[in-house]
Short mmCIF file of C-alpha atoms in Angstrom, two decimals:
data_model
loop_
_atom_site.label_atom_id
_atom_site.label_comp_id
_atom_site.label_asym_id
_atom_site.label_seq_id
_atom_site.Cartn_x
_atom_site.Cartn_y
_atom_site.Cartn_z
CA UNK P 26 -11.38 -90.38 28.62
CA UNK P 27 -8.79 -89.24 26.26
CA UNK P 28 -8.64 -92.58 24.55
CA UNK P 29 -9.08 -90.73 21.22
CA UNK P 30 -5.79 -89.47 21.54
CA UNK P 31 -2.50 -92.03 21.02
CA UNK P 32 0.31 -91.28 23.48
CA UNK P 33 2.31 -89.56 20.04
CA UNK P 34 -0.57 -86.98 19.66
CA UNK P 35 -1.47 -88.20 16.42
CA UNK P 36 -4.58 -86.76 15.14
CA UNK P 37 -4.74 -87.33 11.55
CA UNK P 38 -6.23 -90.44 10.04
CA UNK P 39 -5.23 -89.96 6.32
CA UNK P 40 -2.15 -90.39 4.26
CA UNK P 41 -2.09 -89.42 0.57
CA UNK P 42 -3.57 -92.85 -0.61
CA UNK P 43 -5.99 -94.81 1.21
CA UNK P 44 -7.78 -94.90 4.62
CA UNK P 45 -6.40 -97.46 7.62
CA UNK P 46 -8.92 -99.06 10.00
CA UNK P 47 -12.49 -99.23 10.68
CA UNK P 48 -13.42 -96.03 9.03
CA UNK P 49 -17.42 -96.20 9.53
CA UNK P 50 -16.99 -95.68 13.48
CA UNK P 51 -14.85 -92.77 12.79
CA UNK P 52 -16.05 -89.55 14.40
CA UNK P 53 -16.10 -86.13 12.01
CA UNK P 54 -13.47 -84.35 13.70
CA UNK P 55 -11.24 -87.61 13.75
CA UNK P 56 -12.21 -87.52 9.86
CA UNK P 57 -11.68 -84.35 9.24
CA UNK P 58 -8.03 -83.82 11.37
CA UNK P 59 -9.58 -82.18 14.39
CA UNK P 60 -9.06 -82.52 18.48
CA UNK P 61 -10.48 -85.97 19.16
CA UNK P 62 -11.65 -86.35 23.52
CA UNK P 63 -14.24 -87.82 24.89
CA UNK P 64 -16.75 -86.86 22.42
CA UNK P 65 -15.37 -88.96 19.51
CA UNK P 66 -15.01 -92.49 21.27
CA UNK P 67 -18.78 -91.76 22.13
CA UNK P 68 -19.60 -90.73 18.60
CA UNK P 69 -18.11 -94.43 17.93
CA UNK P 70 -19.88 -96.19 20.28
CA UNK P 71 -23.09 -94.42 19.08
CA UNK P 72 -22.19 -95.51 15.70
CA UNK P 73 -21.62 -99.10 16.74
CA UNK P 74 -25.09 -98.78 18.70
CA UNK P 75 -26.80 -98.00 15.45
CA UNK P 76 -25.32 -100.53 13.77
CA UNK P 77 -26.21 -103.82 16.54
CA UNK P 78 -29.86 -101.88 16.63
CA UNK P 79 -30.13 -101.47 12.29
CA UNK P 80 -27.94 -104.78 11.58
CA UNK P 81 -25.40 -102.42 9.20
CA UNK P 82 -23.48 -99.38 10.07
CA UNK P 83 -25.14 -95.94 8.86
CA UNK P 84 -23.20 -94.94 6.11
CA UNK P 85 -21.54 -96.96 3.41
CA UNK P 86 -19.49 -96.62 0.45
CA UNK P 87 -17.57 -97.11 -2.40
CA UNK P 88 -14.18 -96.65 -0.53
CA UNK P 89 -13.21 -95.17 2.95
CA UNK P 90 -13.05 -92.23 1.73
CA UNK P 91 -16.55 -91.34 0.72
CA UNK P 92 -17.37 -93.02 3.96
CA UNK P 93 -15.56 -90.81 5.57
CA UNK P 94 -17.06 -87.71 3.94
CA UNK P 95 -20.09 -89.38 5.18
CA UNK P 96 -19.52 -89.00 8.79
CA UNK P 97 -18.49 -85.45 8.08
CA UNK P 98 -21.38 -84.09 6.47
CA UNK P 99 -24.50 -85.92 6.06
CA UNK P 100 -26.94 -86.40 9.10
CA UNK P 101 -27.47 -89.89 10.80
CA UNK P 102 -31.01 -91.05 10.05
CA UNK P 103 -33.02 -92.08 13.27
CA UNK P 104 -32.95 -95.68 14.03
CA UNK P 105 -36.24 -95.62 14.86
CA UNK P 106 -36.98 -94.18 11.03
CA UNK P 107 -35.17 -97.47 10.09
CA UNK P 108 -37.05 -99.82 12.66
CA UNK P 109 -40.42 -98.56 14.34
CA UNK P 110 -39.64 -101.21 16.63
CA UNK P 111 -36.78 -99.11 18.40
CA UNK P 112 -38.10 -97.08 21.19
CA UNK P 113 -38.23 -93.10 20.56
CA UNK P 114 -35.84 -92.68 23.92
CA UNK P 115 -33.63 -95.13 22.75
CA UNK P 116 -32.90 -93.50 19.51
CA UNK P 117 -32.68 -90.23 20.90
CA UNK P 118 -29.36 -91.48 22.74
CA UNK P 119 -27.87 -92.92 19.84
CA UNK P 120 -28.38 -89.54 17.72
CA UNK P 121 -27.61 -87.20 20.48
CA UNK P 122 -24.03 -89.58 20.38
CA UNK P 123 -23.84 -88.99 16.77
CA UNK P 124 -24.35 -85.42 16.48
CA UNK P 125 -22.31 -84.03 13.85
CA UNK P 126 -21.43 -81.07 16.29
CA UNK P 127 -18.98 -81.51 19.60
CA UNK P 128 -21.33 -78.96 22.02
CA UNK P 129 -24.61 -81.08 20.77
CA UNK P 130 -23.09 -84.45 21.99
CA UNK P 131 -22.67 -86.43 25.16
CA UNK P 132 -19.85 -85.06 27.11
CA UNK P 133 -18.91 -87.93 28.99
CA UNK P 134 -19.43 -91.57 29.05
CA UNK P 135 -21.60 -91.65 32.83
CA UNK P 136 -23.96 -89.33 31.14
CA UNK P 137 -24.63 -91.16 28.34
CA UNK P 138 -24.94 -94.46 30.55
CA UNK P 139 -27.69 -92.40 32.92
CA UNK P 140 -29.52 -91.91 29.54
CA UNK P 141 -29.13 -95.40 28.14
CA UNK P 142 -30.46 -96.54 31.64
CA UNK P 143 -33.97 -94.14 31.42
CA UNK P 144 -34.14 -95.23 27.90
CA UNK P 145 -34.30 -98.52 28.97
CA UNK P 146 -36.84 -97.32 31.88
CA UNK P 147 -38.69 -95.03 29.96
CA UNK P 148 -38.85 -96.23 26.46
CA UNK P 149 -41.48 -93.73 24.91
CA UNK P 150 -39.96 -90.44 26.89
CA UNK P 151 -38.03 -87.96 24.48
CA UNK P 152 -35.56 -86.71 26.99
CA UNK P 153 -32.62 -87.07 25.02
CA UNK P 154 -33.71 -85.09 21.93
CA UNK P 155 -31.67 -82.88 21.01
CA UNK P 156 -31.51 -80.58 17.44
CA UNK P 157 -28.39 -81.14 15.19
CA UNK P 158 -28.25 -78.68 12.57
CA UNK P 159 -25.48 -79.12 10.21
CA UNK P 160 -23.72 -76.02 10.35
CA UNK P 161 -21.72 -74.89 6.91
CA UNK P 162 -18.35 -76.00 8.35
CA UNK P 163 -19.55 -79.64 8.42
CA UNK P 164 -21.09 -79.47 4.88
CA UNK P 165 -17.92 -78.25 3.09
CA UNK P 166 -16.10 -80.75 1.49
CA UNK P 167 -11.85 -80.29 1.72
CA UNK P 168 -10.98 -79.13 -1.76
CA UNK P 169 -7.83 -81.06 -2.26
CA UNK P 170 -4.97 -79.09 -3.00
CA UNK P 171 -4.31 -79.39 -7.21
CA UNK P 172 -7.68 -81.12 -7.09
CA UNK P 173 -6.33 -83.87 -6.80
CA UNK P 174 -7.95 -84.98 -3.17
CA UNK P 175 -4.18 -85.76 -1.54
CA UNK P 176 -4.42 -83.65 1.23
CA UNK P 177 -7.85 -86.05 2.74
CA UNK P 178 -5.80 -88.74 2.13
CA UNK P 179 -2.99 -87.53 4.16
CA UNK P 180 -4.79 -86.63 7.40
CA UNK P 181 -6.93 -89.73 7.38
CA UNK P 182 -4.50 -92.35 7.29
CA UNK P 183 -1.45 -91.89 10.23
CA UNK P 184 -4.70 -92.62 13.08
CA UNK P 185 -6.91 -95.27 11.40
CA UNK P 186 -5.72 -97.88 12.57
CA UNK P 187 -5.00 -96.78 15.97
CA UNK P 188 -9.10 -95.53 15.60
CA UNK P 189 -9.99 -99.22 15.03
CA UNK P 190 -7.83 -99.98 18.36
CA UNK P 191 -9.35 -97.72 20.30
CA UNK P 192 -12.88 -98.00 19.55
CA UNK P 193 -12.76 -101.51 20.02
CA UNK P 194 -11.01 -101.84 23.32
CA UNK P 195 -13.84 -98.82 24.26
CA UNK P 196 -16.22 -100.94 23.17
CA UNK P 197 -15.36 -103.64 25.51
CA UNK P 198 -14.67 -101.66 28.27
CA UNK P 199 -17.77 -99.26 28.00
CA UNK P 200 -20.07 -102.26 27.78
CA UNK P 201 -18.63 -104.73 30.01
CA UNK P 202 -18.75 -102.16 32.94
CA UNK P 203 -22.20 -100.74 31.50
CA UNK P 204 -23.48 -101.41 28.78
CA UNK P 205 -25.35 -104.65 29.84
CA UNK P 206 -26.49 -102.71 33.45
CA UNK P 207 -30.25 -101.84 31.89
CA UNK P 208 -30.47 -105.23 29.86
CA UNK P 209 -29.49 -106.70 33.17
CA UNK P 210 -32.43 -105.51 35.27
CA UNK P 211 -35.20 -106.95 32.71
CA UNK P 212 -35.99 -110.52 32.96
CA UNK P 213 -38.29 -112.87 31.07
CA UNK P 214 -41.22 -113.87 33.28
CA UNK P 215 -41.20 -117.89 33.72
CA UNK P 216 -44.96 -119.42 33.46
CA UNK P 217 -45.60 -120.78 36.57
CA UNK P 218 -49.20 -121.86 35.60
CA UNK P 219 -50.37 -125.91 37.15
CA UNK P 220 -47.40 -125.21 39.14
CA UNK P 221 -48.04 -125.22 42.75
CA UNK P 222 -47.81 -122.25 45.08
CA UNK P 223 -43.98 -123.80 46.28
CA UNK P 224 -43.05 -124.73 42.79
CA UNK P 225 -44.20 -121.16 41.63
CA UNK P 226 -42.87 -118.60 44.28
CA UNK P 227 -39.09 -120.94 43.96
CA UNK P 228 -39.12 -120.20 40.25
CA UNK P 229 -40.18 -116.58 40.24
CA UNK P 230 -37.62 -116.05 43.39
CA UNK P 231 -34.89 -117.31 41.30
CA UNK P 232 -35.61 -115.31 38.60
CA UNK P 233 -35.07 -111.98 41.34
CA UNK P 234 -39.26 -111.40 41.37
CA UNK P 235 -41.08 -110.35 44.21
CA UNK P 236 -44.17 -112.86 44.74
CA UNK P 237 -47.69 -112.34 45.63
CA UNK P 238 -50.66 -114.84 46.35
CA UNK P 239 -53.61 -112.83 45.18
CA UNK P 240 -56.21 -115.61 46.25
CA UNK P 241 -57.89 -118.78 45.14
CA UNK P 242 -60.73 -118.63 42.39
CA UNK P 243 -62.73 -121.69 40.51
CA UNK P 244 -61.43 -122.85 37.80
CA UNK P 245 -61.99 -125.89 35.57
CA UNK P 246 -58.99 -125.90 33.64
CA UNK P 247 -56.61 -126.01 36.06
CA UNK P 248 -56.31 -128.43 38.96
CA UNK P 249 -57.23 -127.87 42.48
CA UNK P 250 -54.17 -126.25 44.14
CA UNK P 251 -52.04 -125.10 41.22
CA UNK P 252 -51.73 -121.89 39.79
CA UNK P 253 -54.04 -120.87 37.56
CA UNK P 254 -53.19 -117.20 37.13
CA UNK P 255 -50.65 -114.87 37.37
CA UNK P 256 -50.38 -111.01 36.61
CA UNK P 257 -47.47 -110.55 34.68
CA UNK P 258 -48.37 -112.99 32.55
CA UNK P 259 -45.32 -115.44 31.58
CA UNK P 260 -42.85 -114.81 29.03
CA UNK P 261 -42.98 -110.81 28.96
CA UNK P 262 -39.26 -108.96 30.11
CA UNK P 263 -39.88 -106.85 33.44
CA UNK P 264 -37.36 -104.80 35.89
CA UNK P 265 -36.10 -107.46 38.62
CA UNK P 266 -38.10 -107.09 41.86
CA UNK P 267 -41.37 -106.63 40.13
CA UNK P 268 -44.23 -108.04 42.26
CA UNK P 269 -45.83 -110.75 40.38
CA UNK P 270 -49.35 -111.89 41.36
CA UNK P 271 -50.64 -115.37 41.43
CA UNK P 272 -54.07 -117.30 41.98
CA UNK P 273 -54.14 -120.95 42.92
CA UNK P 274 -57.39 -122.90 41.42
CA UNK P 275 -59.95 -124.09 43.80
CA UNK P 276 -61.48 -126.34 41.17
CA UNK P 277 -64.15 -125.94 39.54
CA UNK P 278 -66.87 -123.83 40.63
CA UNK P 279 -69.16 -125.75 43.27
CA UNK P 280 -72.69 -125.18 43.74
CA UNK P 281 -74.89 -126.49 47.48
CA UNK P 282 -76.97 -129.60 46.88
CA UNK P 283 -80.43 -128.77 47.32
CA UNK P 284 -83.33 -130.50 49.16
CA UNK P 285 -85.37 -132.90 47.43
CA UNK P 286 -87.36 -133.78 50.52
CA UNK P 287 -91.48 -133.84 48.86
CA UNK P 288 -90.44 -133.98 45.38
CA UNK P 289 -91.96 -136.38 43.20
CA UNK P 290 -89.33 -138.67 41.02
CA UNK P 291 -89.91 -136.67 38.00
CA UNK P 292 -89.30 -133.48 39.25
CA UNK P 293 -86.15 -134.58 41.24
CA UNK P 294 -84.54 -136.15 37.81
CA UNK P 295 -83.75 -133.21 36.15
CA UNK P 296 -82.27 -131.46 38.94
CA UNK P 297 -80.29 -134.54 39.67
CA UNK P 298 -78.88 -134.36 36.06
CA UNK P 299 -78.10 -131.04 36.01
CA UNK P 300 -75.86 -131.97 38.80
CA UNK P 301 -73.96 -134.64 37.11
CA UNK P 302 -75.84 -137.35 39.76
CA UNK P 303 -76.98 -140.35 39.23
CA UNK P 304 -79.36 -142.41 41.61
CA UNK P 305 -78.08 -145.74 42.78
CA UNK P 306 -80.73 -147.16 44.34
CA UNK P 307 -84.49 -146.22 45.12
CA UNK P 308 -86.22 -147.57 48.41
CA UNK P 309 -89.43 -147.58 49.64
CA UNK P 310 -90.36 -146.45 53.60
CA UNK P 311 -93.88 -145.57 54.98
CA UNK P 312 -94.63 -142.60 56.26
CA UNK P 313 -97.34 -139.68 56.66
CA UNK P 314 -96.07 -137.60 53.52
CA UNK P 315 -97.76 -138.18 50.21
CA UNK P 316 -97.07 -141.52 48.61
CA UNK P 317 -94.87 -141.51 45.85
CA UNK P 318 -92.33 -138.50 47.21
CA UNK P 319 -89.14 -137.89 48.07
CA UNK P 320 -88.23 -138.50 52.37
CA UNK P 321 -84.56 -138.83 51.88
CA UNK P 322 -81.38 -138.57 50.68
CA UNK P 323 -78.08 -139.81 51.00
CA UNK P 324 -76.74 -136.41 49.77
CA UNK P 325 -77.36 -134.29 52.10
CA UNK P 326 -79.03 -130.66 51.71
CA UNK P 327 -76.13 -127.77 51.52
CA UNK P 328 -73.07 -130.35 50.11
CA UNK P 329 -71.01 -128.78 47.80
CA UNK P 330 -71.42 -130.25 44.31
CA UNK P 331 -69.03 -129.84 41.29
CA UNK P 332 -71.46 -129.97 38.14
CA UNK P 333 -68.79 -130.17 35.88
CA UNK P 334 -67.21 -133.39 37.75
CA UNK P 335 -68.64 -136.71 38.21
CA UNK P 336 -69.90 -137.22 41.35
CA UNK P 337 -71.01 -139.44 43.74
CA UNK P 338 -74.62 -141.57 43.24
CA UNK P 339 -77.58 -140.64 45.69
CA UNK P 340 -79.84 -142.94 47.07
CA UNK P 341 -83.11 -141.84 47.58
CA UNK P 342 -86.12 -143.15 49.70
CA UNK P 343 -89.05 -143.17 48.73
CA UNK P 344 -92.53 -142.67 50.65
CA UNK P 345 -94.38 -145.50 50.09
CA UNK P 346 -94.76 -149.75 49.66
CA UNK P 347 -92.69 -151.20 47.28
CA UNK P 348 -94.77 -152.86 44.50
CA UNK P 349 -97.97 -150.39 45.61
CA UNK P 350 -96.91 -147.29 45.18
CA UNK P 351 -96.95 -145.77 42.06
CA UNK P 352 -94.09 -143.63 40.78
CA UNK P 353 -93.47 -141.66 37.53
CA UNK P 354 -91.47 -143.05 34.49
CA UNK P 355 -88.24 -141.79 34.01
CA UNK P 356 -87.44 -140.30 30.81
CA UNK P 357 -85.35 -142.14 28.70
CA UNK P 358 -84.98 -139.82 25.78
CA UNK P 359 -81.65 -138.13 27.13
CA UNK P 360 -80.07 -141.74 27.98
CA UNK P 361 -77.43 -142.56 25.12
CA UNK P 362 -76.71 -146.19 25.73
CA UNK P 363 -78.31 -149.09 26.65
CA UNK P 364 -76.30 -149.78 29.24
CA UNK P 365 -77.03 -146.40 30.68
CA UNK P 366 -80.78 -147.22 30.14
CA UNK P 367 -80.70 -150.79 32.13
CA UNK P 368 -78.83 -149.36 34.54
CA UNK P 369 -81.81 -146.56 35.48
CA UNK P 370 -84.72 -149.02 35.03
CA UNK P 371 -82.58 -151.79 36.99
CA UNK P 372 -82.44 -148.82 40.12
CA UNK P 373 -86.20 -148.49 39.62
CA UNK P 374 -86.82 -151.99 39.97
CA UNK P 375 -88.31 -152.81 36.53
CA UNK P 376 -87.98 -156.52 35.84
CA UNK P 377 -89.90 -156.53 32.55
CA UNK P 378 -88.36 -154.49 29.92
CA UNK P 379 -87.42 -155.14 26.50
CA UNK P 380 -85.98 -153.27 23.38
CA UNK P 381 -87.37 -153.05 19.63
CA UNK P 382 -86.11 -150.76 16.61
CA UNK P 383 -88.67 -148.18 15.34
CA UNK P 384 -89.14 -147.24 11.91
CA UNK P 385 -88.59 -143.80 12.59
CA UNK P 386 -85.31 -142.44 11.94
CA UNK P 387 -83.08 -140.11 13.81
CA UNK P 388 -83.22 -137.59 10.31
CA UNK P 389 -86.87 -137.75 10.40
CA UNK P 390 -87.56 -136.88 13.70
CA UNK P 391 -84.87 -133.90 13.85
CA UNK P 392 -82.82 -135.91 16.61
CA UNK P 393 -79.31 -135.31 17.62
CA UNK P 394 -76.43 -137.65 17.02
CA UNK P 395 -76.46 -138.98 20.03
CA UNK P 396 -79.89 -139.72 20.81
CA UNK P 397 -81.06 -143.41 21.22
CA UNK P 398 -84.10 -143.57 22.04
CA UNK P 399 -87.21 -142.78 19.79
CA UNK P 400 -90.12 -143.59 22.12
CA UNK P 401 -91.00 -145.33 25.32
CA UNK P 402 -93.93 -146.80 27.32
CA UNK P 403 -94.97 -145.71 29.50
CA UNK P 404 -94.17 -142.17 28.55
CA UNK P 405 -92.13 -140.22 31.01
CA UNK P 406 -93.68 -138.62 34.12
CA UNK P 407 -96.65 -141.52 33.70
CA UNK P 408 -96.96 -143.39 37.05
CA UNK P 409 -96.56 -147.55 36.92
CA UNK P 410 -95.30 -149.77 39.35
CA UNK P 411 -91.71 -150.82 38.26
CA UNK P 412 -92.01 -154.35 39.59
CA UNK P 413 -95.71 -154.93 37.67
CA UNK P 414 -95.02 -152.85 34.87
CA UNK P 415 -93.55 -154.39 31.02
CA UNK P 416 -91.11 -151.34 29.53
CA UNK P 417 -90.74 -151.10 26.33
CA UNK P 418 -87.84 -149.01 24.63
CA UNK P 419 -87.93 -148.10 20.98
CA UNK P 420 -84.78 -147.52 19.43
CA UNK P 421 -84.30 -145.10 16.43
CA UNK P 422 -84.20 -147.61 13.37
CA UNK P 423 -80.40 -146.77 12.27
CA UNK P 424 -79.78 -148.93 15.08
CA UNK P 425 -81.52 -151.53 13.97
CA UNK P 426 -79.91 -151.48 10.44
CA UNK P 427 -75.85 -151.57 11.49
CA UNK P 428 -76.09 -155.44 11.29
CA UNK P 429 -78.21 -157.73 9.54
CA UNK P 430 -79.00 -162.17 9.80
CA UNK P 431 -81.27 -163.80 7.24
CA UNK P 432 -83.67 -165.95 9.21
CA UNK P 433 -85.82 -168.77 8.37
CA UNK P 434 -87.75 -171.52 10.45
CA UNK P 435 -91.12 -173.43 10.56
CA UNK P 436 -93.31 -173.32 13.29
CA UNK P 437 -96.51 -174.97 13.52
CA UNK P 438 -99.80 -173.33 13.83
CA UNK P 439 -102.69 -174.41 15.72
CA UNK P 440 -105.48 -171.87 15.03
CA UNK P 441 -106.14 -169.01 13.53
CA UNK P 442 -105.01 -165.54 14.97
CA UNK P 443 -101.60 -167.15 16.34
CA UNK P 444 -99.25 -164.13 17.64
CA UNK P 445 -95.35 -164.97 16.73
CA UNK P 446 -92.43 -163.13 18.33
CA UNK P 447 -88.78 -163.61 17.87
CA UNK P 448 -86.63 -161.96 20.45
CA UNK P 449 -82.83 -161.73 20.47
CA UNK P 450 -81.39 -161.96 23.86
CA UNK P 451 -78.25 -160.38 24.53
CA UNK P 452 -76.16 -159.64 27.62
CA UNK P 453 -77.61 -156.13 27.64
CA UNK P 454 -81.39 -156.72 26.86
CA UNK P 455 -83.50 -158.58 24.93
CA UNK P 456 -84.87 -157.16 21.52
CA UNK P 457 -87.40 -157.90 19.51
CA UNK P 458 -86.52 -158.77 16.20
CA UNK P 459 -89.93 -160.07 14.52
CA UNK P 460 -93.77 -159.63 15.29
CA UNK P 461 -97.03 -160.83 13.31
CA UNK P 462 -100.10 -162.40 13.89
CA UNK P 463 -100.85 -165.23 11.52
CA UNK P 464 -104.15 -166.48 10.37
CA UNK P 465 -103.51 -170.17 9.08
CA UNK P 466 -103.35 -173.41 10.87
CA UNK P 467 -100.67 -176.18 10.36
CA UNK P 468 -97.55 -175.63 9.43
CA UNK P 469 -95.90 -171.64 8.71
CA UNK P 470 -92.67 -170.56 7.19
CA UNK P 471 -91.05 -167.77 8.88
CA UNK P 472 -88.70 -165.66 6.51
CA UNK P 473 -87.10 -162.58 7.16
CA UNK P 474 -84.41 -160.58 7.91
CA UNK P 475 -83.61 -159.03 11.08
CA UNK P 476 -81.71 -156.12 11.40
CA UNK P 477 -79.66 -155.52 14.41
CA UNK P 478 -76.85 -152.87 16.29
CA UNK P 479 -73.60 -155.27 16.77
CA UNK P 480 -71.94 -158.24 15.12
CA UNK P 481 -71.65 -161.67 16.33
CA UNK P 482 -73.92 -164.99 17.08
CA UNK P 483 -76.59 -164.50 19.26
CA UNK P 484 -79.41 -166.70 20.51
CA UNK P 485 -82.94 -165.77 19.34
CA UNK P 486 -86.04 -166.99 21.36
CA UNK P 487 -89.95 -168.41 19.23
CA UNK P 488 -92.46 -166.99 21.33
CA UNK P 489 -96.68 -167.87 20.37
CA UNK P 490 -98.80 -166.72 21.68
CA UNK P 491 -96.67 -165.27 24.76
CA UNK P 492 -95.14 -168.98 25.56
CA UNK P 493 -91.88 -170.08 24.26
CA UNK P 494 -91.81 -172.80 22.06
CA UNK P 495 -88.47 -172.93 20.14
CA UNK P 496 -84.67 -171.41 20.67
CA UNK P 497 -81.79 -171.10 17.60
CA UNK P 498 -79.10 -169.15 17.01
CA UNK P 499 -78.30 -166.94 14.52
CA UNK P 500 -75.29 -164.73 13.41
CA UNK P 501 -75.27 -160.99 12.42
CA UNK P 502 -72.60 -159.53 10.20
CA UNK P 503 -71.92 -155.75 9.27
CA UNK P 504 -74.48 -154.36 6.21
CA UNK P 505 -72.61 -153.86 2.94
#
């Protein structure tokens, strides 16, 4: 380049008193009142390197001076020494640019670009090392003549400043040409996942990537359609053109619905459930296989199911006369509502049913949070005729202790051995709320207090001896 030089020839960067310019890019032979070329505006730019890389140039001082003395004889410590972070290739450039000695340095400014590039390319390759011993001429310190240190002073100062002007305008012409080229060719990844396969291939186009669709695969988390993988992953720096790979989600993973044609109620259930379907509706239909099993279903054998979805209700046909054929109880065990329990004994047909709180509690019986009921009859997998048959649910008693009503009536007795129930009726169910048998005759006070799930007014039926004799109303509030 021959930008060291100024058009005068001046080569000498001190005067007798102080240093001019920015003397911590200044190269040793500049420092010293060599031949500056080529060499020194790339010792500078290797300095300034260092110093964006480290955050603060690598020498200091208490005056220009010693900083000069600085460039002249002590080595430049690695930058990756200073941050591990730096790759080795990259801080081979910058001290192969700093090397104290001319024939050790870059000797022009393309090859040091062609190295910053591979750096860049090949960040843990050693290419650039090079060996910089600091031969005796760039130890000795200039004895000043009379000691008293003018003659430093008087080479340094006539080319500082022009130093500082040179380096600089280097600086902006080195890296606006080059200097940005390597940076230039890595670019940040977008995420592109839930995006669809347009959306996805527009945004990694217009980032300059190449784009590949690898395939669909099932996956829950993401929805059917959209991306759901991609190899690079997003936000990591990669050369421009770099293929990236993407997978589009086909959902979640489906599995074939399977025949239920001869099963029995009880074994269909579970398999049913497992499959996230419920039945809607059981029918009846005679026929020559076994009563009490499976003919059909609205489902058919070999549809693809998603387990993990909600799907669509079955219908199922049974083989058999309604009201004579006998089919298991379901199990209500696994059923966490009672609106989830009606709904299964309302597709089995059972008219009769009724709720009641046990005295068994969920802690005593090792149940899970969730579970609702304690006990059932029939028990599950018993057969009964859902139109002939009276359910009865039990209810673990926390239930029956949310809410609680005082109540207290007279009913008359006529005879000994008079059975009394009290039954709540409620949208969802009727419960019973009071049972005894009562061995007296004329008139009986009722007292007690009935525990129940929710709050509000609800009517309460007098049953004796199985015929209702009396209605009232009563109103629950929360237990304090």
């Amino acid at each position: 380049f021959g930008i060291a030089k100024d058009t005068a020839s001046i080569t000498r960067t001190f005067d007798g008193n102080s240093v001019v310019g920015s003397v911590q890019y200044i190269s040793p032979e500049q420092a010293s009142g060599g031949t500056v070329g080529a060499e020194s505006d790339l010792y500078s730019v290797g300095i300034m390197l260092y110093e964006m890389l480290i955050g603060e140039p690598p020498f200091e001082g208490d005056n220009s001076v010693q900083i000069a003395l600085k460039h002249i004889n002590e080595p430049l410590t690695p930058p990756m020494e200073k941050d591990p972070t730096i790759s080795p290739a990259l801080s081979d450039v910058i001290v192969k640019a700093t090397a104290k000695q001319l024939s050790v340095r870059y000797s022009s400014a393309e090859e040091m670009k062609s190295d910053l590039i591979r750096a860049l390319r090949e960040p843990e390759n050693r290419f650039a090392y090079v060996e910089d011993p600091v031969g005796k001429e760039n130890r000795k310190k200039d004895k000043p003549e009379g000691g008293s240190g003018t003659k430093l002073w008087h080479i340094i100062l006539p080319v500082a400043l022009m130093v500082a002007l040179v380096v600089g305008m280097f600086f902006i012409w080195y890296f606006s040409i080059y200097g940005n080229r390597g940076k230039d060719t890595l670019v940040k990844v977008p995420n592109v996942l839930e995006k669809t396969l347009a959306e996805a291939t527009e945004l990694l186009r217009n980032r300059e990537f190449e784009v590949r669709f690898a395939g669909t695969v099932a996956d829950s988390e993401y929805p059917r359609g959209t991306v759901c993988k991609q190899s690079p992953a997003g936000g990591k720096k990669y050369e421009k053109g770099t293929e990236v790979e993407i997978w589009l989600s086909s959902g979640s993973e489906t599995v074939s619905m399977q025949s239920l044609t001869g099963m029995t109620l009880d074994e269909a259930e579970p398999i049913l459930e497992a499959l996230n379907i419920r039945i809607r509706a059981i029918s009846y239909e005679q026929s020559d296989a076994e009563d009490g099993t499976i003919i059909h279903q609205s489902i058919p054998e070999g549809t693809e199911i998603v387990p993990d979805e909600e799907n669509d209700p079955i219908s199922l046909v049974i083989s058999g006369v309604q009201g004579v054929t006998l089919v298991p109880m379901p199990d209500l065990s696994r059923v966490t509502t009672v609106g989830g329990i009606n709904q299964i004994l309302d597709v089995y047909g059972v008219a009769n049913r009724r709720f009641r709180f046990s005295m068994e509690t969920k802690g005593g019986s090792g149940a899970s949070g969730s579970q609702l009921v304690s006990s059932q009859t029939p028990a599950p997998g018993i057969p009964f005729l859902p139109s002939e048959t009276k359910v009865e649910i039990w209810l673990y008693a926390e239930y029956g202790r949310l809410c609680s009503s005082d109540v207290s009536f007279e009913l008359p007795i006529n005879r000994d051995g008079t059975s009394v129930e009290v039954v709540l009726e409620a949208p969802f169910g009727n419960f019973l709320l009071y049972e005894d048998v009562l061995d007296s005759s004329g008139s009986a006070l009722i007292e007690f207090t009935a525990g129940f799930m929710y709050e509000g007014e609800y009517d309460c039926v007098v049953y004796r001896n199985g015929n209702e004799v009396m209605r009232f109303s009563t109103i629950f509030t929360k237990r304090k």
